[in-house]
Amino acid sequence: MDLYFQIYNDFVWGFWPGIIVVFGVGFFVGYLASFLGLGGGFIYTPFFHSFFHLTAVQAVAVSLAQMPVSALSGLYVYYKNDKIRWKQGFLLLVTSIPAAQYTAYAFGRFEDTELGKQLYNGIPLSEFIYLIVFTVFLGILAIYNMVTALKRRRKYFQSVEVQSQISDSVSKVGSSSSLSNQNTNSQVATDLKTNENQLESFSFTAKSAIIVLVTGIFFGLFSSLFGIGGGFLAVPLFVYYFRMSPVEAVATSFLGIFLTSFGTTVQFLLLGKLHWELALIGSFGGIFGARIGSLKAVKAKPYTILLVTAFFQFLVVGWYLVGKLPKF
């Protein structure tokens, strides 16, 4: 085992604690990834970069390698609950897969070039660029998701309050108005059902198709560059533009994460950047975590997913700003 799992000896507490911690992180990442519709790389990449001293490319490669297995586990739950919107998901893949493949190749090769190896403040230029871009990008998304989540939370509680007031009013009305109320409720239910059917039968316009294709390019680019799966972009797009519920957006994003990360993992493996022994243990933990996370996401409140996403984005940004960048 030592011959093939030598990397675990680099962990600060030793070999077996390293395996246990990676399995635990895998479980946690799988849970969050399936709950939020993200690739989990916003935790995995800094973790392997910091605690196993992998290069940026190697950390991204390991992060992406554990995604297909955990994503498949979560996808099964979403499929059984009919939460995947296949049209939007497959259209996203048209551009995300080629973009991810090209980015993985270019990113992996840049680390080995003379320019990428040049030291800047004591570290290779490729590492320094990665840290700056990752932190800025994640920070912008964290602010955006936090503001949006708080707005959705406020609207949610306002709607709950209105419904409570309506219920109180109905309970005080005599039997003479009960028929009128029933008709009103019936009309509201019919309108809601009509809206649901309209969302189900969503048809693409040329504009919406182009938006998804362009988003797919950045989905694949950021997936390969940061190991984050691209859900940071896809989930807000599906929620705000295509009017999906947050859990539908997460499920559809997870479809893209599964197929995109699988192809990119092969690319990094061919480039010799993948520590498969780290990805293997993390994947085992991710299988269980993804199953539980997807079950929780199906029952989550509308604003919860975005709020949790923003919280962990801020957490990772803070980790890099306090723990990593000052050293450089």
PDB file of N, CA and C in Angstrom, residues 173-268:
ATOM      1  N   VAL A 173     -64.554  33.863   8.573  1.00  0.00           N
ATOM      2  CA  VAL A 173     -65.676  34.091   7.670  1.00  0.00           C
ATOM      3  C   VAL A 173     -66.751  33.032   7.890  1.00  0.00           C
ATOM      4  N   GLY A 174     -68.006  33.417   7.822  1.00  0.00           N
ATOM      5  CA  GLY A 174     -69.114  32.489   8.033  1.00  0.00           C
ATOM      6  C   GLY A 174     -69.251  31.494   6.908  1.00  0.00           C
ATOM      7  N   SER A 175     -70.161  30.590   7.111  1.00  0.00           N
ATOM      8  CA  SER A 175     -70.381  29.529   6.135  1.00  0.00           C
ATOM      9  C   SER A 175     -70.917  30.066   4.826  1.00  0.00           C
ATOM     10  N   SER A 176     -71.521  31.272   4.861  1.00  0.00           N
ATOM     11  CA  SER A 176     -72.090  31.834   3.646  1.00  0.00           C
ATOM     12  C   SER A 176     -71.033  32.182   2.613  1.00  0.00           C
ATOM     13  N   SER A 177     -69.812  32.457   3.100  1.00  0.00           N
ATOM     14  CA  SER A 177     -68.736  32.824   2.167  1.00  0.00           C
ATOM     15  C   SER A 177     -67.805  31.667   1.868  1.00  0.00           C
ATOM     16  N   SER A 178     -68.073  30.514   2.418  1.00  0.00           N
ATOM     17  CA  SER A 178     -67.172  29.378   2.234  1.00  0.00           C
ATOM     18  C   SER A 178     -67.104  28.952   0.784  1.00  0.00           C
ATOM     19  N   LEU A 179     -68.242  28.997   0.092  1.00  0.00           N
ATOM     20  CA  LEU A 179     -68.246  28.581  -1.304  1.00  0.00           C
ATOM     21  C   LEU A 179     -67.406  29.513  -2.157  1.00  0.00           C
ATOM     22  N   SER A 180     -67.514  30.828  -1.851  1.00  0.00           N
ATOM     23  CA  SER A 180     -66.726  31.810  -2.599  1.00  0.00           C
ATOM     24  C   SER A 180     -65.236  31.594  -2.384  1.00  0.00           C
ATOM     25  N   ASN A 181     -64.871  31.302  -1.128  1.00  0.00           N
ATOM     26  CA  ASN A 181     -63.463  31.045  -0.825  1.00  0.00           C
ATOM     27  C   ASN A 181     -62.960  29.794  -1.533  1.00  0.00           C
ATOM     28  N   GLN A 182     -63.797  28.792  -1.585  1.00  0.00           N
ATOM     29  CA  GLN A 182     -63.403  27.557  -2.255  1.00  0.00           C
ATOM     30  C   GLN A 182     -63.151  27.818  -3.739  1.00  0.00           C
ATOM     31  N   ASN A 183     -64.025  28.645  -4.324  1.00  0.00           N
ATOM     32  CA  ASN A 183     -63.836  28.964  -5.740  1.00  0.00           C
ATOM     33  C   ASN A 183     -62.541  29.736  -5.968  1.00  0.00           C
ATOM     34  N   THR A 184     -62.273  30.667  -5.012  1.00  0.00           N
ATOM     35  CA  THR A 184     -61.036  31.448  -5.128  1.00  0.00           C
ATOM     36  C   THR A 184     -59.813  30.550  -5.007  1.00  0.00           C
ATOM     37  N   ASN A 185     -59.815  29.663  -3.994  1.00  0.00           N
ATOM     38  CA  ASN A 185     -58.700  28.741  -3.812  1.00  0.00           C
ATOM     39  C   ASN A 185     -58.529  27.826  -5.017  1.00  0.00           C
ATOM     40  N   SER A 186     -59.675  27.413  -5.575  1.00  0.00           N
ATOM     41  CA  SER A 186     -59.612  26.547  -6.751  1.00  0.00           C
ATOM     42  C   SER A 186     -58.967  27.267  -7.924  1.00  0.00           C
ATOM     43  N   GLN A 187     -59.301  28.568  -8.068  1.00  0.00           N
ATOM     44  CA  GLN A 187     -58.721  29.349  -9.151  1.00  0.00           C
ATOM     45  C   GLN A 187     -57.219  29.537  -8.957  1.00  0.00           C
ATOM     46  N   VAL A 188     -56.801  29.794  -7.693  1.00  0.00           N
ATOM     47  CA  VAL A 188     -55.372  29.947  -7.398  1.00  0.00           C
ATOM     48  C   VAL A 188     -54.622  28.662  -7.713  1.00  0.00           C
ATOM     49  N   ALA A 189     -55.197  27.528  -7.311  1.00  0.00           N
ATOM     50  CA  ALA A 189     -54.554  26.235  -7.580  1.00  0.00           C
ATOM     51  C   ALA A 189     -54.424  25.990  -9.079  1.00  0.00           C
ATOM     52  N   THR A 190     -55.488  26.396  -9.815  1.00  0.00           N
ATOM     53  CA  THR A 190     -55.443  26.228 -11.272  1.00  0.00           C
ATOM     54  C   THR A 190     -54.357  27.088 -11.892  1.00  0.00           C
ATOM     55  N   ASP A 191     -54.231  28.340 -11.394  1.00  0.00           N
ATOM     56  CA  ASP A 191     -53.195  29.230 -11.907  1.00  0.00           C
ATOM     57  C   ASP A 191     -51.804  28.689 -11.620  1.00  0.00           C
ATOM     58  N   LEU A 192     -51.610  28.145 -10.397  1.00  0.00           N
ATOM     59  CA  LEU A 192     -50.309  27.587 -10.047  1.00  0.00           C
ATOM     60  C   LEU A 192     -49.980  26.407 -10.944  1.00  0.00           C
ATOM     61  N   LYS A 193     -50.997  25.567 -11.188  1.00  0.00           N
ATOM     62  CA  LYS A 193     -50.774  24.400 -12.038  1.00  0.00           C
ATOM     63  C   LYS A 193     -50.425  24.821 -13.457  1.00  0.00           C
ATOM     64  N   THR A 194     -51.093  25.891 -13.922  1.00  0.00           N
ATOM     65  CA  THR A 194     -50.807  26.401 -15.259  1.00  0.00           C
ATOM     66  C   THR A 194     -49.376  26.894 -15.362  1.00  0.00           C
ATOM     67  N   ASN A 195     -48.920  27.609 -14.307  1.00  0.00           N
ATOM     68  CA  ASN A 195     -47.546  28.101 -14.293  1.00  0.00           C
ATOM     69  C   ASN A 195     -46.555  26.966 -14.318  1.00  0.00           C
ATOM     70  N   GLU A 196     -46.841  25.905 -13.542  1.00  0.00           N
ATOM     71  CA  GLU A 196     -45.951  24.750 -13.519  1.00  0.00           C
ATOM     72  C   GLU A 196     -45.864  24.117 -14.898  1.00  0.00           C
ATOM     73  N   ASN A 197     -47.013  24.003 -15.572  1.00  0.00           N
ATOM     74  CA  ASN A 197     -47.017  23.402 -16.893  1.00  0.00           C
ATOM     75  C   ASN A 197     -46.255  24.254 -17.890  1.00  0.00           C
ATOM     76  N   GLN A 198     -46.339  25.575 -17.726  1.00  0.00           N
ATOM     77  CA  GLN A 198     -45.606  26.464 -18.608  1.00  0.00           C
ATOM     78  C   GLN A 198     -44.104  26.289 -18.429  1.00  0.00           C
ATOM     79  N   LEU A 199     -43.659  26.112 -17.161  1.00  0.00           N
ATOM     80  CA  LEU A 199     -42.249  25.900 -16.911  1.00  0.00           C
ATOM     81  C   LEU A 199     -41.793  24.565 -17.462  1.00  0.00           C
ATOM     82  N   GLU A 200     -42.653  23.541 -17.328  1.00  0.00           N
ATOM     83  CA  GLU A 200     -42.288  22.219 -17.810  1.00  0.00           C
ATOM     84  C   GLU A 200     -42.120  22.216 -19.323  1.00  0.00           C
ATOM     85  N   SER A 201     -43.001  22.978 -20.020  1.00  0.00           N
ATOM     86  CA  SER A 201     -42.970  22.965 -21.482  1.00  0.00           C
ATOM     87  C   SER A 201     -42.106  24.091 -22.024  1.00  0.00           C
ATOM     88  N   PHE A 202     -41.090  24.478 -21.289  1.00  0.00           N
ATOM     89  CA  PHE A 202     -40.210  25.574 -21.700  1.00  0.00           C
ATOM     90  C   PHE A 202     -39.597  25.262 -23.061  1.00  0.00           C
ATOM     91  N   SER A 203     -39.670  26.220 -23.961  1.00  0.00           N
ATOM     92  CA  SER A 203     -39.080  26.047 -25.292  1.00  0.00           C
ATOM     93  C   SER A 203     -38.008  27.107 -25.488  1.00  0.00           C
ATOM     94  N   PHE A 204     -36.896  26.703 -26.070  1.00  0.00           N
ATOM     95  CA  PHE A 204     -35.784  27.610 -26.253  1.00  0.00           C
ATOM     96  C   PHE A 204     -36.052  28.589 -27.390  1.00  0.00           C
ATOM     97  N   THR A 205     -35.684  29.834 -27.155  1.00  0.00           N
ATOM     98  CA  THR A 205     -35.590  30.809 -28.230  1.00  0.00           C
ATOM     99  C   THR A 205     -34.130  30.866 -28.656  1.00  0.00           C
ATOM    100  N   ALA A 206     -33.862  31.546 -29.758  1.00  0.00           N
ATOM    101  CA  ALA A 206     -32.475  31.669 -30.215  1.00  0.00           C
ATOM    102  C   ALA A 206     -31.620  32.371 -29.165  1.00  0.00           C
ATOM    103  N   LYS A 207     -32.213  33.384 -28.513  1.00  0.00           N
ATOM    104  CA  LYS A 207     -31.477  34.130 -27.491  1.00  0.00           C
ATOM    105  C   LYS A 207     -31.142  33.251 -26.300  1.00  0.00           C
ATOM    106  N   SER A 208     -32.125  32.505 -25.795  1.00  0.00           N
ATOM    107  CA  SER A 208     -31.884  31.676 -24.615  1.00  0.00           C
ATOM    108  C   SER A 208     -30.894  30.561 -24.914  1.00  0.00           C
ATOM    109  N   ALA A 209     -30.939  30.009 -26.122  1.00  0.00           N
ATOM    110  CA  ALA A 209     -29.992  28.957 -26.497  1.00  0.00           C
ATOM    111  C   ALA A 209     -28.565  29.491 -26.533  1.00  0.00           C
ATOM    112  N   ILE A 210     -28.406  30.701 -27.074  1.00  0.00           N
ATOM    113  CA  ILE A 210     -27.073  31.316 -27.128  1.00  0.00           C
ATOM    114  C   ILE A 210     -26.552  31.582 -25.728  1.00  0.00           C
ATOM    115  N   ILE A 211     -27.424  32.051 -24.837  1.00  0.00           N
ATOM    116  CA  ILE A 211     -27.012  32.325 -23.452  1.00  0.00           C
ATOM    117  C   ILE A 211     -26.520  31.048 -22.777  1.00  0.00           C
ATOM    118  N   VAL A 212     -27.239  29.934 -22.975  1.00  0.00           N
ATOM    119  CA  VAL A 212     -26.816  28.670 -22.367  1.00  0.00           C
ATOM    120  C   VAL A 212     -25.491  28.205 -22.959  1.00  0.00           C
ATOM    121  N   LEU A 213     -25.329  28.342 -24.277  1.00  0.00           N
ATOM    122  CA  LEU A 213     -24.087  27.912 -24.927  1.00  0.00           C
ATOM    123  C   LEU A 213     -22.890  28.735 -24.444  1.00  0.00           C
ATOM    124  N   VAL A 214     -23.088  30.045 -24.302  1.00  0.00           N
ATOM    125  CA  VAL A 214     -22.002  30.902 -23.803  1.00  0.00           C
ATOM    126  C   VAL A 214     -21.684  30.559 -22.351  1.00  0.00           C
ATOM    127  N   THR A 215     -22.717  30.345 -21.557  1.00  0.00           N
ATOM    128  CA  THR A 215     -22.503  29.940 -20.163  1.00  0.00           C
ATOM    129  C   THR A 215     -21.766  28.621 -20.095  1.00  0.00           C
ATOM    130  N   GLY A 216     -22.063  27.713 -21.037  1.00  0.00           N
ATOM    131  CA  GLY A 216     -21.377  26.429 -21.072  1.00  0.00           C
ATOM    132  C   GLY A 216     -19.872  26.572 -21.260  1.00  0.00           C
ATOM    133  N   ILE A 217     -19.471  27.573 -22.027  1.00  0.00           N
ATOM    134  CA  ILE A 217     -18.030  27.813 -22.229  1.00  0.00           C
ATOM    135  C   ILE A 217     -17.360  28.152 -20.905  1.00  0.00           C
ATOM    136  N   PHE A 218     -17.972  29.082 -20.162  1.00  0.00           N
ATOM    137  CA  PHE A 218     -17.401  29.468 -18.870  1.00  0.00           C
ATOM    138  C   PHE A 218     -17.569  28.360 -17.834  1.00  0.00           C
ATOM    139  N   PHE A 219     -18.649  27.596 -17.938  1.00  0.00           N
ATOM    140  CA  PHE A 219     -18.857  26.431 -17.076  1.00  0.00           C
ATOM    141  C   PHE A 219     -17.670  25.480 -17.194  1.00  0.00           C
ATOM    142  N   GLY A 220     -17.312  25.129 -18.435  1.00  0.00           N
ATOM    143  CA  GLY A 220     -16.186  24.223 -18.657  1.00  0.00           C
ATOM    144  C   GLY A 220     -14.854  24.845 -18.298  1.00  0.00           C
ATOM    145  N   LEU A 221     -14.699  26.138 -18.598  1.00  0.00           N
ATOM    146  CA  LEU A 221     -13.434  26.824 -18.305  1.00  0.00           C
ATOM    147  C   LEU A 221     -13.161  26.841 -16.810  1.00  0.00           C
ATOM    148  N   PHE A 222     -14.131  27.288 -16.029  1.00  0.00           N
ATOM    149  CA  PHE A 222     -13.924  27.388 -14.590  1.00  0.00           C
ATOM    150  C   PHE A 222     -13.864  26.015 -13.927  1.00  0.00           C
ATOM    151  N   SER A 223     -14.545  25.044 -14.507  1.00  0.00           N
ATOM    152  CA  SER A 223     -14.474  23.688 -13.984  1.00  0.00           C
ATOM    153  C   SER A 223     -13.048  23.164 -14.049  1.00  0.00           C
ATOM    154  N   SER A 224     -12.390  23.344 -15.187  1.00  0.00           N
ATOM    155  CA  SER A 224     -11.023  22.859 -15.353  1.00  0.00           C
ATOM    156  C   SER A 224     -10.000  23.745 -14.659  1.00  0.00           C
ATOM    157  N   LEU A 225     -10.285  25.032 -14.581  1.00  0.00           N
ATOM    158  CA  LEU A 225      -9.310  25.964 -14.016  1.00  0.00           C
ATOM    159  C   LEU A 225      -9.297  25.937 -12.495  1.00  0.00           C
ATOM    160  N   PHE A 226     -10.470  25.782 -11.874  1.00  0.00           N
ATOM    161  CA  PHE A 226     -10.568  25.844 -10.419  1.00  0.00           C
ATOM    162  C   PHE A 226     -11.040  24.545  -9.781  1.00  0.00           C
ATOM    163  N   GLY A 227     -11.531  23.607 -10.580  1.00  0.00           N
ATOM    164  CA  GLY A 227     -12.034  22.353 -10.028  1.00  0.00           C
ATOM    165  C   GLY A 227     -13.335  22.539  -9.274  1.00  0.00           C
ATOM    166  N   ILE A 228     -14.140  23.548  -9.656  1.00  0.00           N
ATOM    167  CA  ILE A 228     -15.362  23.855  -8.911  1.00  0.00           C
ATOM    168  C   ILE A 228     -16.623  23.350  -9.596  1.00  0.00           C
ATOM    169  N   GLY A 229     -16.471  22.721 -10.760  1.00  0.00           N
ATOM    170  CA  GLY A 229     -17.626  22.101 -11.382  1.00  0.00           C
ATOM    171  C   GLY A 229     -18.483  23.013 -12.236  1.00  0.00           C
ATOM    172  N   GLY A 230     -18.352  24.303 -12.098  1.00  0.00           N
ATOM    173  CA  GLY A 230     -19.122  25.212 -12.935  1.00  0.00           C
ATOM    174  C   GLY A 230     -20.503  25.543 -12.418  1.00  0.00           C
ATOM    175  N   GLY A 231     -20.914  24.915 -11.322  1.00  0.00           N
ATOM    176  CA  GLY A 231     -22.245  25.170 -10.785  1.00  0.00           C
ATOM    177  C   GLY A 231     -22.418  26.579 -10.269  1.00  0.00           C
ATOM    178  N   PHE A 232     -21.331  27.271  -9.952  1.00  0.00           N
ATOM    179  CA  PHE A 232     -21.415  28.655  -9.515  1.00  0.00           C
ATOM    180  C   PHE A 232     -22.078  29.529 -10.578  1.00  0.00           C
ATOM    181  N   LEU A 233     -21.885  29.158 -11.848  1.00  0.00           N
ATOM    182  CA  LEU A 233     -22.492  29.910 -12.933  1.00  0.00           C
ATOM    183  C   LEU A 233     -23.837  29.330 -13.341  1.00  0.00           C
ATOM    184  N   ALA A 234     -23.914  28.010 -13.440  1.00  0.00           N
ATOM    185  CA  ALA A 234     -25.104  27.362 -13.974  1.00  0.00           C
ATOM    186  C   ALA A 234     -26.309  27.508 -13.050  1.00  0.00           C
ATOM    187  N   VAL A 235     -26.102  27.359 -11.734  1.00  0.00           N
ATOM    188  CA  VAL A 235     -27.235  27.410 -10.810  1.00  0.00           C
ATOM    189  C   VAL A 235     -27.927  28.776 -10.838  1.00  0.00           C
ATOM    190  N   PRO A 236     -27.202  29.902 -10.717  1.00  0.00           N
ATOM    191  CA  PRO A 236     -27.895  31.191 -10.832  1.00  0.00           C
ATOM    192  C   PRO A 236     -28.577  31.381 -12.183  1.00  0.00           C
ATOM    193  N   LEU A 237     -27.942  30.916 -13.280  1.00  0.00           N
ATOM    194  CA  LEU A 237     -28.560  31.039 -14.602  1.00  0.00           C
ATOM    195  C   LEU A 237     -29.885  30.298 -14.664  1.00  0.00           C
ATOM    196  N   PHE A 238     -29.902  29.067 -14.193  1.00  0.00           N
ATOM    197  CA  PHE A 238     -31.118  28.263 -14.250  1.00  0.00           C
ATOM    198  C   PHE A 238     -32.217  28.827 -13.331  1.00  0.00           C
ATOM    199  N   VAL A 239     -31.801  29.385 -12.193  1.00  0.00           N
ATOM    200  CA  VAL A 239     -32.789  29.918 -11.248  1.00  0.00           C
ATOM    201  C   VAL A 239     -33.396  31.217 -11.754  1.00  0.00           C
ATOM    202  N   TYR A 240     -32.568  32.158 -12.205  1.00  0.00           N
ATOM    203  CA  TYR A 240     -33.042  33.503 -12.492  1.00  0.00           C
ATOM    204  C   TYR A 240     -33.490  33.681 -13.943  1.00  0.00           C
ATOM    205  N   TYR A 241     -32.852  32.984 -14.853  1.00  0.00           N
ATOM    206  CA  TYR A 241     -33.209  33.168 -16.260  1.00  0.00           C
ATOM    207  C   TYR A 241     -34.267  32.167 -16.709  1.00  0.00           C
ATOM    208  N   PHE A 242     -34.084  30.896 -16.327  1.00  0.00           N
ATOM    209  CA  PHE A 242     -35.027  29.858 -16.747  1.00  0.00           C
ATOM    210  C   PHE A 242     -36.103  29.581 -15.703  1.00  0.00           C
ATOM    211  N   ARG A 243     -36.069  30.338 -14.594  1.00  0.00           N
ATOM    212  CA  ARG A 243     -37.107  30.272 -13.569  1.00  0.00           C
ATOM    213  C   ARG A 243     -37.290  28.861 -12.985  1.00  0.00           C
ATOM    214  N   MET A 244     -36.198  28.120 -12.897  1.00  0.00           N
ATOM    215  CA  MET A 244     -36.252  26.826 -12.225  1.00  0.00           C
ATOM    216  C   MET A 244     -36.290  27.056 -10.717  1.00  0.00           C
ATOM    217  N   SER A 245     -36.785  26.078  -9.994  1.00  0.00           N
ATOM    218  CA  SER A 245     -36.634  26.110  -8.548  1.00  0.00           C
ATOM    219  C   SER A 245     -35.164  25.841  -8.236  1.00  0.00           C
ATOM    220  N   PRO A 246     -34.665  26.286  -7.068  1.00  0.00           N
ATOM    221  CA  PRO A 246     -33.258  26.040  -6.752  1.00  0.00           C
ATOM    222  C   PRO A 246     -32.852  24.578  -6.831  1.00  0.00           C
ATOM    223  N   VAL A 247     -33.716  23.657  -6.402  1.00  0.00           N
ATOM    224  CA  VAL A 247     -33.342  22.244  -6.423  1.00  0.00           C
ATOM    225  C   VAL A 247     -33.287  21.718  -7.852  1.00  0.00           C
ATOM    226  N   GLU A 248     -34.140  22.223  -8.746  1.00  0.00           N
ATOM    227  CA  GLU A 248     -34.065  21.831 -10.151  1.00  0.00           C
ATOM    228  C   GLU A 248     -32.785  22.362 -10.795  1.00  0.00           C
ATOM    229  N   ALA A 249     -32.415  23.586 -10.422  1.00  0.00           N
ATOM    230  CA  ALA A 249     -31.183  24.171 -10.945  1.00  0.00           C
ATOM    231  C   ALA A 249     -29.970  23.368 -10.487  1.00  0.00           C
ATOM    232  N   VAL A 250     -29.977  22.953  -9.231  1.00  0.00           N
ATOM    233  CA  VAL A 250     -28.896  22.145  -8.690  1.00  0.00           C
ATOM    234  C   VAL A 250     -28.811  20.808  -9.422  1.00  0.00           C
ATOM    235  N   ALA A 251     -29.957  20.155  -9.610  1.00  0.00           N
ATOM    236  CA  ALA A 251     -29.973  18.849 -10.265  1.00  0.00           C
ATOM    237  C   ALA A 251     -29.480  18.943 -11.699  1.00  0.00           C
ATOM    238  N   THR A 252     -29.913  19.957 -12.434  1.00  0.00           N
ATOM    239  CA  THR A 252     -29.509  20.127 -13.828  1.00  0.00           C
ATOM    240  C   THR A 252     -28.028  20.472 -13.925  1.00  0.00           C
ATOM    241  N   SER A 253     -27.557  21.302 -12.999  1.00  0.00           N
ATOM    242  CA  SER A 253     -26.133  21.625 -12.948  1.00  0.00           C
ATOM    243  C   SER A 253     -25.300  20.374 -12.671  1.00  0.00           C
ATOM    244  N   PHE A 254     -25.824  19.505 -11.811  1.00  0.00           N
ATOM    245  CA  PHE A 254     -25.103  18.286 -11.458  1.00  0.00           C
ATOM    246  C   PHE A 254     -24.928  17.374 -12.658  1.00  0.00           C
ATOM    247  N   LEU A 255     -25.888  17.387 -13.575  1.00  0.00           N
ATOM    248  CA  LEU A 255     -25.748  16.605 -14.810  1.00  0.00           C
ATOM    249  C   LEU A 255     -24.534  17.085 -15.601  1.00  0.00           C
ATOM    250  N   GLY A 256     -24.398  18.417 -15.711  1.00  0.00           N
ATOM    251  CA  GLY A 256     -23.238  18.975 -16.409  1.00  0.00           C
ATOM    252  C   GLY A 256     -21.936  18.682 -15.701  1.00  0.00           C
ATOM    253  N   ILE A 257     -21.959  18.747 -14.368  1.00  0.00           N
ATOM    254  CA  ILE A 257     -20.757  18.468 -13.586  1.00  0.00           C
ATOM    255  C   ILE A 257     -20.280  17.039 -13.805  1.00  0.00           C
ATOM    256  N   PHE A 258     -21.216  16.096 -13.815  1.00  0.00           N
ATOM    257  CA  PHE A 258     -20.864  14.687 -13.973  1.00  0.00           C
ATOM    258  C   PHE A 258     -20.134  14.441 -15.293  1.00  0.00           C
ATOM    259  N   LEU A 259     -20.704  14.875 -16.400  1.00  0.00           N
ATOM    260  CA  LEU A 259     -20.129  14.579 -17.709  1.00  0.00           C
ATOM    261  C   LEU A 259     -18.877  15.416 -17.987  1.00  0.00           C
ATOM    262  N   THR A 260     -18.894  16.688 -17.588  1.00  0.00           N
ATOM    263  CA  THR A 260     -17.736  17.549 -17.828  1.00  0.00           C
ATOM    264  C   THR A 260     -16.526  17.107 -17.015  1.00  0.00           C
ATOM    265  N   SER A 261     -16.734  16.803 -15.748  1.00  0.00           N
ATOM    266  CA  SER A 261     -15.615  16.420 -14.883  1.00  0.00           C
ATOM    267  C   SER A 261     -15.029  15.067 -15.285  1.00  0.00           C
ATOM    268  N   PHE A 262     -15.855  14.171 -15.801  1.00  0.00           N
ATOM    269  CA  PHE A 262     -15.344  12.865 -16.228  1.00  0.00           C
ATOM    270  C   PHE A 262     -14.337  13.024 -17.366  1.00  0.00           C
ATOM    271  N   GLY A 263     -14.708  13.802 -18.390  1.00  0.00           N
ATOM    272  CA  GLY A 263     -13.796  14.000 -19.519  1.00  0.00           C
ATOM    273  C   GLY A 263     -12.539  14.754 -19.132  1.00  0.00           C
ATOM    274  N   THR A 264     -12.676  15.736 -18.245  1.00  0.00           N
ATOM    275  CA  THR A 264     -11.521  16.532 -17.824  1.00  0.00           C
ATOM    276  C   THR A 264     -10.573  15.712 -16.959  1.00  0.00           C
ATOM    277  N   THR A 265     -11.105  14.809 -16.168  1.00  0.00           N
ATOM    278  CA  THR A 265     -10.267  13.930 -15.342  1.00  0.00           C
ATOM    279  C   THR A 265      -9.354  13.082 -16.217  1.00  0.00           C
ATOM    280  N   VAL A 266      -9.903  12.568 -17.293  1.00  0.00           N
ATOM    281  CA  VAL A 266      -9.097  11.774 -18.233  1.00  0.00           C
ATOM    282  C   VAL A 266      -7.975  12.626 -18.806  1.00  0.00           C
ATOM    283  N   GLN A 267      -8.286  13.875 -19.134  1.00  0.00           N
ATOM    284  CA  GLN A 267      -7.277  14.779 -19.688  1.00  0.00           C
ATOM    285  C   GLN A 267      -6.137  15.011 -18.703  1.00  0.00           C
ATOM    286  N   PHE A 268      -6.455  15.289 -17.448  1.00  0.00           N
ATOM    287  CA  PHE A 268      -5.416  15.504 -16.439  1.00  0.00           C
ATOM    288  C   PHE A 268      -4.622  14.223 -16.171  1.00  0.00           C
TER     289      PHE A 268
END
